[in-house]
């Protein structure tokens, strides 16, 4: 076989194959998010995710360099998905700033109920599991929380400007506290299969803002 | 061999062997607590725990009926260990009631720092992992949180009687909120390898009590 004769055709993959690669990669990431928000990283075998998508065992490395690389992609994907969700709520001009946070809370409660409180937060799950995960996950998980904190802090500053929060309240710190407690509440909501822990923590947080 | 001749000797194990059985069981439970507070249940192989204690592979079922039974024993053991810790703090007559909670918080911060924030809370770890764990764990984990809540609620009622908390505050609900947020803070302390999240959440909780 004359290699030269084939060279022009080999520049890049044929379009259909490239499309399938991207599509399958996408399906694997989605399946990964579904399984990992429920069971975490350590309890999940790559085989289970491949099986969901109908990709043969052993072809995982065709799509991702390693389970670690897959995990890092999932963290990024989930972080962006969640940041968009926060922007939708916190950027809603038809609501007063604190009402925007309330609408996020209500949405999250609905979201967890939709999957019978089986699925939690990928970042919380992996944060909890960090003792058994690749060290490269740590900074990404921390950065994701910092990103959510910054988005919430901006919303709380608007609430402060609108007079919904005391003028001397530390909105940065309040945003940190919210996500600390929220992750604890998601954990308990999964355990108790109930929205109650989310409601209880959010209720306490809002009451504290009003009293402060 | 005449079975009758041996029957009397077979009533129970010889004392030394029984002692070793109990001792080894105890060592396995301690090793299990060490590993599981750090890595959780799913990421931990029974082999790792057996290896730490120097017990040969395959003899696990000599000590525990199953990995599930071992997990249930660990939950009970950790729950009691932690309840005793809470009693030590919350029952300390030399401190005002809210100071007792502060002393628990300081103790927990020291305890996490001692293991470089690698070890968290067994009940929080397993709660987070519940999606991948035997269903029998769920009620035990919930009951453990309820037990800690009841102990804290009693301390908060004392604080209320002493005038440290507003007379109309719902001490039961405050105890629920504390453990929700505390587990979130332990998760973040492990992730960030820092006592800061514990300090931030506790600070917010105490400030809210004072303002409420």
CSV table of C-alpha atoms in Angstrom, one decimal:
chain,number,residue,atom,x,y,z
A,1,UNK,CA,0.0,0.0,0.0
A,2,UNK,CA,1.4,3.4,-1.0
A,3,UNK,CA,1.3,5.6,2.1
A,4,UNK,CA,1.6,8.9,0.1
A,5,UNK,CA,-1.5,8.0,-1.9
A,6,UNK,CA,-3.5,8.0,1.4
A,7,UNK,CA,-1.8,10.9,3.1
A,8,UNK,CA,-4.2,13.7,2.0
A,9,UNK,CA,-7.2,11.7,3.3
A,10,UNK,CA,-5.6,11.2,6.7
A,11,UNK,CA,-5.3,14.9,7.6
A,12,UNK,CA,-7.7,14.9,10.5
A,13,UNK,CA,-10.3,12.2,11.0
A,14,UNK,CA,-13.2,12.0,8.5
A,15,UNK,CA,-15.9,14.4,9.7
A,16,UNK,CA,-18.4,11.6,10.7
A,17,UNK,CA,-15.9,9.8,12.8
A,18,UNK,CA,-14.9,13.1,14.5
A,19,UNK,CA,-18.5,13.8,15.2
A,20,UNK,CA,-19.1,10.4,16.7
A,21,UNK,CA,-16.0,10.9,18.9
A,22,UNK,CA,-17.3,14.2,20.3
A,23,UNK,CA,-20.8,12.8,20.6
A,24,UNK,CA,-19.7,9.7,22.5
A,25,UNK,CA,-17.4,11.8,24.7
A,26,UNK,CA,-20.4,14.1,25.5
A,27,UNK,CA,-22.6,11.1,26.3
A,28,UNK,CA,-19.9,9.7,28.6
A,29,UNK,CA,-19.6,13.0,30.5
A,30,UNK,CA,-23.4,13.2,30.9
A,31,UNK,CA,-23.6,9.6,32.2
A,32,UNK,CA,-20.6,10.3,34.5
A,33,UNK,CA,-22.4,13.3,36.0
A,34,UNK,CA,-25.5,11.3,36.6
A,35,UNK,CA,-23.7,8.4,38.3
A,36,UNK,CA,-21.2,10.6,40.3
A,37,UNK,CA,-23.8,13.0,41.7
A,38,UNK,CA,-25.4,9.9,43.1
A,39,UNK,CA,-22.6,7.6,44.1
A,40,UNK,CA,-19.4,9.7,44.1
A,41,UNK,CA,-16.1,8.8,42.4
A,42,UNK,CA,-14.8,5.9,44.5
A,43,UNK,CA,-17.9,3.8,44.2
A,44,UNK,CA,-18.2,4.2,40.5
A,45,UNK,CA,-16.5,1.9,38.0
A,46,UNK,CA,-15.6,3.2,34.6
A,47,UNK,CA,-17.4,0.1,33.2
A,48,UNK,CA,-20.7,1.2,34.7
A,49,UNK,CA,-20.5,4.6,32.8
A,50,UNK,CA,-19.3,2.9,29.6
A,51,UNK,CA,-22.2,0.4,30.0
A,52,UNK,CA,-24.8,3.2,30.3
A,53,UNK,CA,-23.7,4.7,27.0
A,54,UNK,CA,-23.2,1.3,25.3
A,55,UNK,CA,-19.5,1.9,24.7
A,56,UNK,CA,-17.4,-1.3,24.7
A,57,UNK,CA,-15.2,-2.0,27.7
A,58,UNK,CA,-11.6,-1.0,27.1
A,59,UNK,CA,-12.3,1.9,24.7
A,60,UNK,CA,-12.5,4.4,27.5
A,61,UNK,CA,-9.0,5.7,26.8
A,62,UNK,CA,-10.1,6.5,23.3
A,63,UNK,CA,-12.1,9.3,24.8
A,64,UNK,CA,-10.3,10.3,28.0
A,65,UNK,CA,-6.6,10.0,28.9
A,66,UNK,CA,-7.4,8.5,32.3
A,67,UNK,CA,-10.1,8.2,35.0
A,68,UNK,CA,-8.4,11.2,36.6
A,69,UNK,CA,-8.7,13.3,33.4
A,70,UNK,CA,-12.3,12.2,33.1
A,71,UNK,CA,-12.9,13.4,36.7
A,72,UNK,CA,-11.3,16.7,36.1
A,73,UNK,CA,-13.5,17.2,33.0
A,74,UNK,CA,-16.6,16.3,35.1
A,75,UNK,CA,-15.6,18.9,37.7
A,76,UNK,CA,-15.3,21.6,35.1
A,77,UNK,CA,-18.5,20.6,33.3
A,78,UNK,CA,-20.5,20.5,36.6
A,79,UNK,CA,-18.9,23.8,37.8
A,80,UNK,CA,-20.0,25.5,34.6
A,81,UNK,CA,-23.5,24.0,34.5
A,82,UNK,CA,-24.0,25.1,38.1
A,83,UNK,CA,-22.5,28.6,37.5
A,84,UNK,CA,-25.0,29.1,34.6
A,85,UNK,CA,-27.8,28.0,37.0
A,86,UNK,CA,-26.7,30.5,39.6
A,87,UNK,CA,-26.5,33.3,36.9
A,88,UNK,CA,-30.0,32.5,35.8
A,89,UNK,CA,-31.3,33.1,39.3
A,90,UNK,CA,-28.9,35.7,40.7
A,91,UNK,CA,-29.2,37.8,37.4
A,92,UNK,CA,-33.0,37.7,37.4
A,93,UNK,CA,-33.9,41.4,37.2
A,94,UNK,CA,-37.6,40.8,37.9
A,95,UNK,CA,-36.8,39.7,41.5
A,96,UNK,CA,-35.4,41.6,44.5
A,97,UNK,CA,-31.8,40.3,45.2
A,98,UNK,CA,-32.7,38.1,48.2
A,99,UNK,CA,-35.7,36.7,46.3
A,100,UNK,CA,-33.2,35.5,43.7
A,101,UNK,CA,-31.4,33.4,46.3
A,102,UNK,CA,-34.7,32.1,47.5
A,103,UNK,CA,-35.6,31.1,43.9
A,104,UNK,CA,-32.3,29.2,43.6
A,105,UNK,CA,-33.1,27.4,46.9
A,106,UNK,CA,-36.6,26.5,45.6
A,107,UNK,CA,-35.1,25.3,42.3
A,108,UNK,CA,-32.5,23.2,44.0
A,109,UNK,CA,-35.2,21.6,46.3
A,110,UNK,CA,-37.3,20.8,43.2
A,111,UNK,CA,-34.2,19.4,41.4
A,112,UNK,CA,-33.4,17.1,44.3
A,113,UNK,CA,-37.0,15.9,44.6
A,114,UNK,CA,-37.1,15.2,40.9
A,115,UNK,CA,-34.5,12.4,41.4
A,116,UNK,CA,-36.0,11.3,44.8
A,117,UNK,CA,-33.0,12.9,46.6
A,118,UNK,CA,-30.6,10.4,45.2
A,119,UNK,CA,-28.5,12.9,43.3
A,120,UNK,CA,-26.6,15.5,45.3
A,121,UNK,CA,-23.8,17.9,44.4
A,122,UNK,CA,-20.8,16.6,42.4
A,123,UNK,CA,-18.5,19.1,44.1
A,124,UNK,CA,-19.7,18.2,47.6
A,125,UNK,CA,-19.4,14.5,46.8
A,126,UNK,CA,-15.9,14.8,45.6
A,127,UNK,CA,-14.9,17.2,48.3
A,128,UNK,CA,-16.0,14.7,50.9
A,129,UNK,CA,-14.1,11.9,49.1
A,130,UNK,CA,-11.0,14.0,48.6
A,131,UNK,CA,-9.0,11.7,51.0
A,132,UNK,CA,-9.3,8.9,48.3
A,133,UNK,CA,-9.0,11.1,45.2
A,134,UNK,CA,-6.1,12.3,43.0
A,135,UNK,CA,-4.6,15.5,44.5
A,136,UNK,CA,-5.2,17.3,41.2
A,137,UNK,CA,-8.9,17.4,42.1
A,138,UNK,CA,-8.3,19.5,45.2
A,139,UNK,CA,-7.6,22.9,43.7
A,140,UNK,CA,-10.3,22.5,41.1
A,141,UNK,CA,-12.9,21.7,43.7
A,142,UNK,CA,-11.8,24.7,45.8
A,143,UNK,CA,-11.8,27.0,42.8
A,144,UNK,CA,-15.4,25.8,42.0
A,145,UNK,CA,-16.6,26.7,45.5
A,146,UNK,CA,-14.8,30.1,45.2
A,147,UNK,CA,-16.5,30.8,41.9
A,148,UNK,CA,-19.9,30.0,43.4
A,149,UNK,CA,-19.1,32.2,46.5
A,150,UNK,CA,-18.1,35.1,44.3
A,151,UNK,CA,-21.4,34.8,42.4
A,152,UNK,CA,-23.4,34.7,45.6
A,153,UNK,CA,-21.4,37.5,47.2
A,154,UNK,CA,-22.3,39.8,44.2
A,155,UNK,CA,-26.0,38.9,44.7
A,156,UNK,CA,-25.7,39.7,48.5
A,157,UNK,CA,-24.0,43.0,47.7
A,158,UNK,CA,-26.9,43.9,45.6
A,159,UNK,CA,-29.2,42.9,48.4
A,160,UNK,CA,-27.2,45.2,50.7
A,161,UNK,CA,-27.4,48.1,48.3
A,162,UNK,CA,-31.2,47.5,48.1
A,163,UNK,CA,-31.4,47.6,52.0
A,164,UNK,CA,-32.3,43.9,52.4
A,165,UNK,CA,-29.2,43.2,54.4
A,166,UNK,CA,-27.6,45.4,57.1
A,167,UNK,CA,-25.1,47.9,55.7
A,168,UNK,CA,-22.3,46.5,57.9
A,169,UNK,CA,-22.8,42.9,57.1
A,170,UNK,CA,-19.8,41.1,55.5
A,171,UNK,CA,-21.3,39.8,52.3
A,172,UNK,CA,-18.2,37.9,51.2
A,173,UNK,CA,-18.2,36.0,54.5
A,174,UNK,CA,-22.0,35.4,54.3
A,175,UNK,CA,-21.4,33.8,50.8
A,176,UNK,CA,-18.8,31.5,52.3
A,177,UNK,CA,-21.1,30.5,55.1
A,178,UNK,CA,-24.0,29.8,52.7
A,179,UNK,CA,-22.1,27.3,50.6
A,180,UNK,CA,-20.5,25.6,53.7
A,181,UNK,CA,-24.0,25.0,55.2
A,182,UNK,CA,-25.6,24.3,51.8
A,183,UNK,CA,-23.3,21.4,51.1
A,184,UNK,CA,-24.1,20.0,54.6
A,185,UNK,CA,-27.8,20.4,53.8
A,186,UNK,CA,-27.5,18.6,50.5
A,187,UNK,CA,-25.7,15.7,52.3
A,188,UNK,CA,-28.5,15.4,54.8
A,189,UNK,CA,-31.2,15.8,52.2
A,190,UNK,CA,-29.8,12.7,50.4
A,191,UNK,CA,-29.5,10.8,53.6
A,192,UNK,CA,-33.0,11.7,54.7
A,193,UNK,CA,-34.5,11.6,51.2
A,194,UNK,CA,-36.2,14.9,52.1
A,195,UNK,CA,-36.0,18.6,51.2
A,196,UNK,CA,-36.4,19.4,54.8
A,197,UNK,CA,-32.6,19.9,55.6
A,198,UNK,CA,-32.4,22.4,52.7
A,199,UNK,CA,-35.4,24.3,53.9
A,200,UNK,CA,-34.1,24.3,57.5
A,201,UNK,CA,-30.7,25.6,56.6
A,202,UNK,CA,-32.0,28.2,54.1
A,203,UNK,CA,-34.6,29.3,56.6
A,204,UNK,CA,-31.9,29.9,59.3
A,205,UNK,CA,-29.7,31.7,56.8
A,206,UNK,CA,-32.4,34.1,55.7
A,207,UNK,CA,-33.5,34.7,59.3
A,208,UNK,CA,-30.0,35.5,60.3
A,209,UNK,CA,-29.7,38.1,57.5
A,210,UNK,CA,-32.9,39.7,58.6
A,211,UNK,CA,-31.8,39.8,62.3
A,212,UNK,CA,-28.2,40.9,61.6
B,1,UNK,CA,-12.4,-40.1,67.1
B,2,UNK,CA,-15.0,-40.2,69.8
B,3,UNK,CA,-17.1,-37.1,69.7
B,4,UNK,CA,-18.6,-37.5,73.1
B,5,UNK,CA,-15.2,-37.6,74.7
B,6,UNK,CA,-14.5,-34.1,73.3
B,7,UNK,CA,-17.8,-32.5,73.8
B,8,UNK,CA,-17.2,-31.0,77.3
B,9,UNK,CA,-14.1,-29.2,76.0
B,10,UNK,CA,-15.9,-27.8,73.1
B,11,UNK,CA,-18.4,-25.7,75.1
B,12,UNK,CA,-17.3,-22.2,74.1
B,13,UNK,CA,-13.8,-21.4,72.9
B,14,UNK,CA,-10.8,-21.7,75.2
B,15,UNK,CA,-10.4,-18.4,77.1
B,16,UNK,CA,-7.2,-17.3,75.4
B,17,UNK,CA,-8.6,-17.8,71.9
B,18,UNK,CA,-11.7,-15.9,72.9
B,19,UNK,CA,-9.6,-13.1,74.2
B,20,UNK,CA,-7.6,-12.9,71.0
B,21,UNK,CA,-10.8,-12.9,68.9
B,22,UNK,CA,-12.1,-9.9,70.9
B,23,UNK,CA,-8.8,-8.1,70.8
B,24,UNK,CA,-8.4,-8.6,67.0
B,25,UNK,CA,-12.0,-7.6,66.5
B,26,UNK,CA,-11.3,-4.4,68.5
B,27,UNK,CA,-8.1,-3.7,66.5
B,28,UNK,CA,-10.1,-4.1,63.2
B,29,UNK,CA,-12.8,-1.7,64.3
B,30,UNK,CA,-10.1,0.9,65.3
B,31,UNK,CA,-8.3,0.5,62.0
B,32,UNK,CA,-11.7,0.7,60.2
B,33,UNK,CA,-12.5,4.0,62.0
B,34,UNK,CA,-9.1,5.5,61.1
B,35,UNK,CA,-9.3,4.6,57.4
B,36,UNK,CA,-13.0,5.3,56.9
B,37,UNK,CA,-13.0,8.8,58.6
B,38,UNK,CA,-10.3,9.6,56.0
B,39,UNK,CA,-11.4,7.8,52.8
B,40,UNK,CA,-15.0,6.7,53.4
B,41,UNK,CA,-16.5,3.3,52.8
B,42,UNK,CA,-16.5,2.9,49.0
B,43,UNK,CA,-12.8,3.6,48.6
B,44,UNK,CA,-11.8,1.3,51.4
B,45,UNK,CA,-11.0,-2.4,50.7
B,46,UNK,CA,-11.3,-4.8,53.6
B,47,UNK,CA,-7.8,-6.0,52.7
B,48,UNK,CA,-6.4,-2.6,53.6
B,49,UNK,CA,-7.9,-2.8,57.1
B,50,UNK,CA,-6.8,-6.4,57.6
B,51,UNK,CA,-3.3,-5.4,56.4
B,52,UNK,CA,-3.0,-2.6,59.0
B,53,UNK,CA,-3.8,-5.0,61.8
B,54,UNK,CA,-1.7,-7.8,60.3
B,55,UNK,CA,-4.6,-10.2,60.0
B,56,UNK,CA,-4.4,-12.6,57.0
B,57,UNK,CA,-6.6,-11.9,54.0
B,58,UNK,CA,-9.7,-14.1,54.0
B,59,UNK,CA,-10.1,-14.3,57.7
B,60,UNK,CA,-12.3,-11.2,57.9
B,61,UNK,CA,-15.5,-13.3,58.1
B,62,UNK,CA,-14.0,-14.9,61.3
B,63,UNK,CA,-14.6,-11.5,63.0
B,64,UNK,CA,-17.5,-10.0,61.1
B,65,UNK,CA,-20.4,-11.5,59.2
B,66,UNK,CA,-20.0,-9.2,56.2
B,67,UNK,CA,-18.5,-5.8,55.1
B,68,UNK,CA,-22.1,-4.5,55.8
B,69,UNK,CA,-22.0,-5.8,59.4
B,70,UNK,CA,-18.6,-4.3,59.9
B,71,UNK,CA,-19.9,-0.9,58.6
B,72,UNK,CA,-22.9,-1.1,61.0
B,73,UNK,CA,-20.5,-1.8,63.9
B,74,UNK,CA,-18.3,1.1,62.9
B,75,UNK,CA,-21.3,3.5,62.8
B,76,UNK,CA,-22.4,2.4,66.3
B,77,UNK,CA,-18.8,2.6,67.6
B,78,UNK,CA,-18.3,6.1,66.2
B,79,UNK,CA,-21.7,7.3,67.3
B,80,UNK,CA,-20.9,6.3,70.9
B,81,UNK,CA,-17.4,7.7,70.8
B,82,UNK,CA,-18.8,11.0,69.6
B,83,UNK,CA,-21.7,11.0,72.0
B,84,UNK,CA,-19.2,10.6,74.9
B,85,UNK,CA,-17.2,13.5,73.5
B,86,UNK,CA,-20.3,15.7,73.4
B,87,UNK,CA,-21.3,14.7,76.9
B,88,UNK,CA,-17.8,15.7,78.2
B,89,UNK,CA,-18.2,19.2,76.7
B,90,UNK,CA,-22.0,19.8,77.1
B,91,UNK,CA,-22.0,18.4,80.6
B,92,UNK,CA,-19.1,20.5,81.8
B,93,UNK,CA,-20.5,22.4,84.9
B,94,UNK,CA,-17.5,24.8,85.0
B,95,UNK,CA,-18.6,26.5,81.8
B,96,UNK,CA,-21.7,28.5,80.8
B,97,UNK,CA,-23.8,26.5,78.3
B,98,UNK,CA,-22.8,28.3,75.2
B,99,UNK,CA,-19.1,28.1,76.2
B,100,UNK,CA,-19.5,24.4,76.3
B,101,UNK,CA,-20.5,24.4,72.7
B,102,UNK,CA,-17.5,26.6,72.0
B,103,UNK,CA,-15.2,24.2,73.8
B,104,UNK,CA,-16.6,21.3,71.6
B,105,UNK,CA,-15.9,23.5,68.5
B,106,UNK,CA,-12.3,24.2,69.6
B,107,UNK,CA,-11.7,20.6,70.5
B,108,UNK,CA,-13.0,19.5,67.0
B,109,UNK,CA,-10.7,22.0,65.3
B,110,UNK,CA,-7.7,20.7,67.3
B,111,UNK,CA,-8.7,17.1,66.5
B,112,UNK,CA,-8.9,17.7,62.8
B,113,UNK,CA,-5.6,19.7,62.8
B,114,UNK,CA,-3.9,16.8,64.6
B,115,UNK,CA,-4.5,14.6,61.6
B,116,UNK,CA,-3.7,17.4,59.1
B,117,UNK,CA,-7.4,17.7,58.2
B,118,UNK,CA,-7.3,14.3,56.6
B,119,UNK,CA,-9.8,12.7,58.9
B,120,UNK,CA,-13.4,13.9,59.0
B,121,UNK,CA,-16.6,12.6,60.4
B,122,UNK,CA,-17.5,9.0,59.8
B,123,UNK,CA,-21.2,9.8,59.9
B,124,UNK,CA,-20.8,12.6,57.4
B,125,UNK,CA,-18.7,10.5,55.1
B,126,UNK,CA,-21.1,7.6,55.0
B,127,UNK,CA,-24.1,10.0,54.8
B,128,UNK,CA,-22.5,11.5,51.7
B,129,UNK,CA,-21.9,8.1,50.2
B,130,UNK,CA,-25.3,6.7,51.1
B,131,UNK,CA,-26.2,6.4,47.3
B,132,UNK,CA,-23.6,3.6,47.1
B,133,UNK,CA,-24.0,2.0,50.6
B,134,UNK,CA,-26.3,-0.8,52.0
B,135,UNK,CA,-29.7,0.6,52.8
B,136,UNK,CA,-29.4,-0.7,56.4
B,137,UNK,CA,-26.9,2.1,57.0
B,138,UNK,CA,-29.5,4.9,56.4
B,139,UNK,CA,-31.5,4.6,59.6
B,140,UNK,CA,-28.5,4.2,61.7
B,141,UNK,CA,-26.8,7.3,60.3
B,142,UNK,CA,-30.1,9.3,60.7
B,143,UNK,CA,-30.4,8.0,64.3
B,144,UNK,CA,-26.9,9.1,65.1
B,145,UNK,CA,-27.5,12.6,63.9
B,146,UNK,CA,-30.8,12.6,65.9
B,147,UNK,CA,-28.9,11.6,69.0
B,148,UNK,CA,-26.3,14.4,68.6
B,149,UNK,CA,-29.1,16.8,67.9
B,150,UNK,CA,-30.9,15.8,71.1
B,151,UNK,CA,-27.6,16.3,73.1
B,152,UNK,CA,-27.0,19.7,71.6
B,153,UNK,CA,-30.7,20.8,72.0
B,154,UNK,CA,-30.4,20.0,75.8
B,155,UNK,CA,-27.3,22.2,76.0
B,156,UNK,CA,-29.0,25.0,74.0
B,157,UNK,CA,-32.1,24.8,76.4
B,158,UNK,CA,-29.7,25.3,79.3
B,159,UNK,CA,-28.3,28.3,77.5
B,160,UNK,CA,-31.8,29.6,77.0
B,161,UNK,CA,-32.6,29.1,80.7
B,162,UNK,CA,-29.3,31.0,81.5
B,163,UNK,CA,-30.4,33.9,79.3
B,164,UNK,CA,-27.7,33.3,76.7
B,165,UNK,CA,-30.3,32.6,73.9
B,166,UNK,CA,-33.5,34.5,73.3
B,167,UNK,CA,-36.5,33.0,75.2
B,168,UNK,CA,-38.5,32.5,72.0
B,169,UNK,CA,-35.7,30.7,70.1
B,170,UNK,CA,-36.4,27.2,68.9
B,171,UNK,CA,-33.6,25.3,70.5
B,172,UNK,CA,-34.6,22.0,68.8
B,173,UNK,CA,-34.4,23.6,65.4
B,174,UNK,CA,-31.1,25.4,66.2
B,175,UNK,CA,-29.6,22.0,67.1
B,176,UNK,CA,-30.7,20.6,63.7
B,177,UNK,CA,-29.2,23.6,61.9
B,178,UNK,CA,-25.9,23.3,63.8
B,179,UNK,CA,-25.3,19.7,62.7
B,180,UNK,CA,-26.3,20.4,59.1
B,181,UNK,CA,-23.9,23.2,58.8
B,182,UNK,CA,-21.2,21.5,60.9
B,183,UNK,CA,-21.0,18.5,58.5
B,184,UNK,CA,-20.7,20.9,55.6
B,185,UNK,CA,-17.9,22.7,57.5
B,186,UNK,CA,-16.0,19.4,58.2
B,187,UNK,CA,-16.3,18.5,54.5
B,188,UNK,CA,-14.8,21.9,53.5
B,189,UNK,CA,-12.1,21.7,56.2
B,190,UNK,CA,-10.9,18.4,54.7
B,191,UNK,CA,-11.0,19.9,51.2
B,192,UNK,CA,-9.1,23.0,52.2
B,193,UNK,CA,-6.9,21.4,54.8
B,194,UNK,CA,-7.8,24.2,57.2
B,195,UNK,CA,-9.8,24.8,60.3
B,196,UNK,CA,-11.1,28.0,58.7
B,197,UNK,CA,-14.5,26.6,57.5
B,198,UNK,CA,-15.2,25.2,61.0
B,199,UNK,CA,-14.4,28.6,62.5
B,200,UNK,CA,-16.5,30.5,59.9
B,201,UNK,CA,-19.5,28.3,60.3
B,202,UNK,CA,-19.3,28.3,64.1
B,203,UNK,CA,-18.8,32.1,64.1
B,204,UNK,CA,-21.9,32.6,62.1
B,205,UNK,CA,-23.9,30.2,64.3
B,206,UNK,CA,-22.9,32.0,67.5
B,207,UNK,CA,-23.5,35.5,66.0
B,208,UNK,CA,-27.0,34.4,64.9
B,209,UNK,CA,-27.8,33.2,68.4
B,210,UNK,CA,-26.7,36.5,69.9
B,211,UNK,CA,-28.7,38.5,67.3
B,212,UNK,CA,-31.8,36.3,67.5
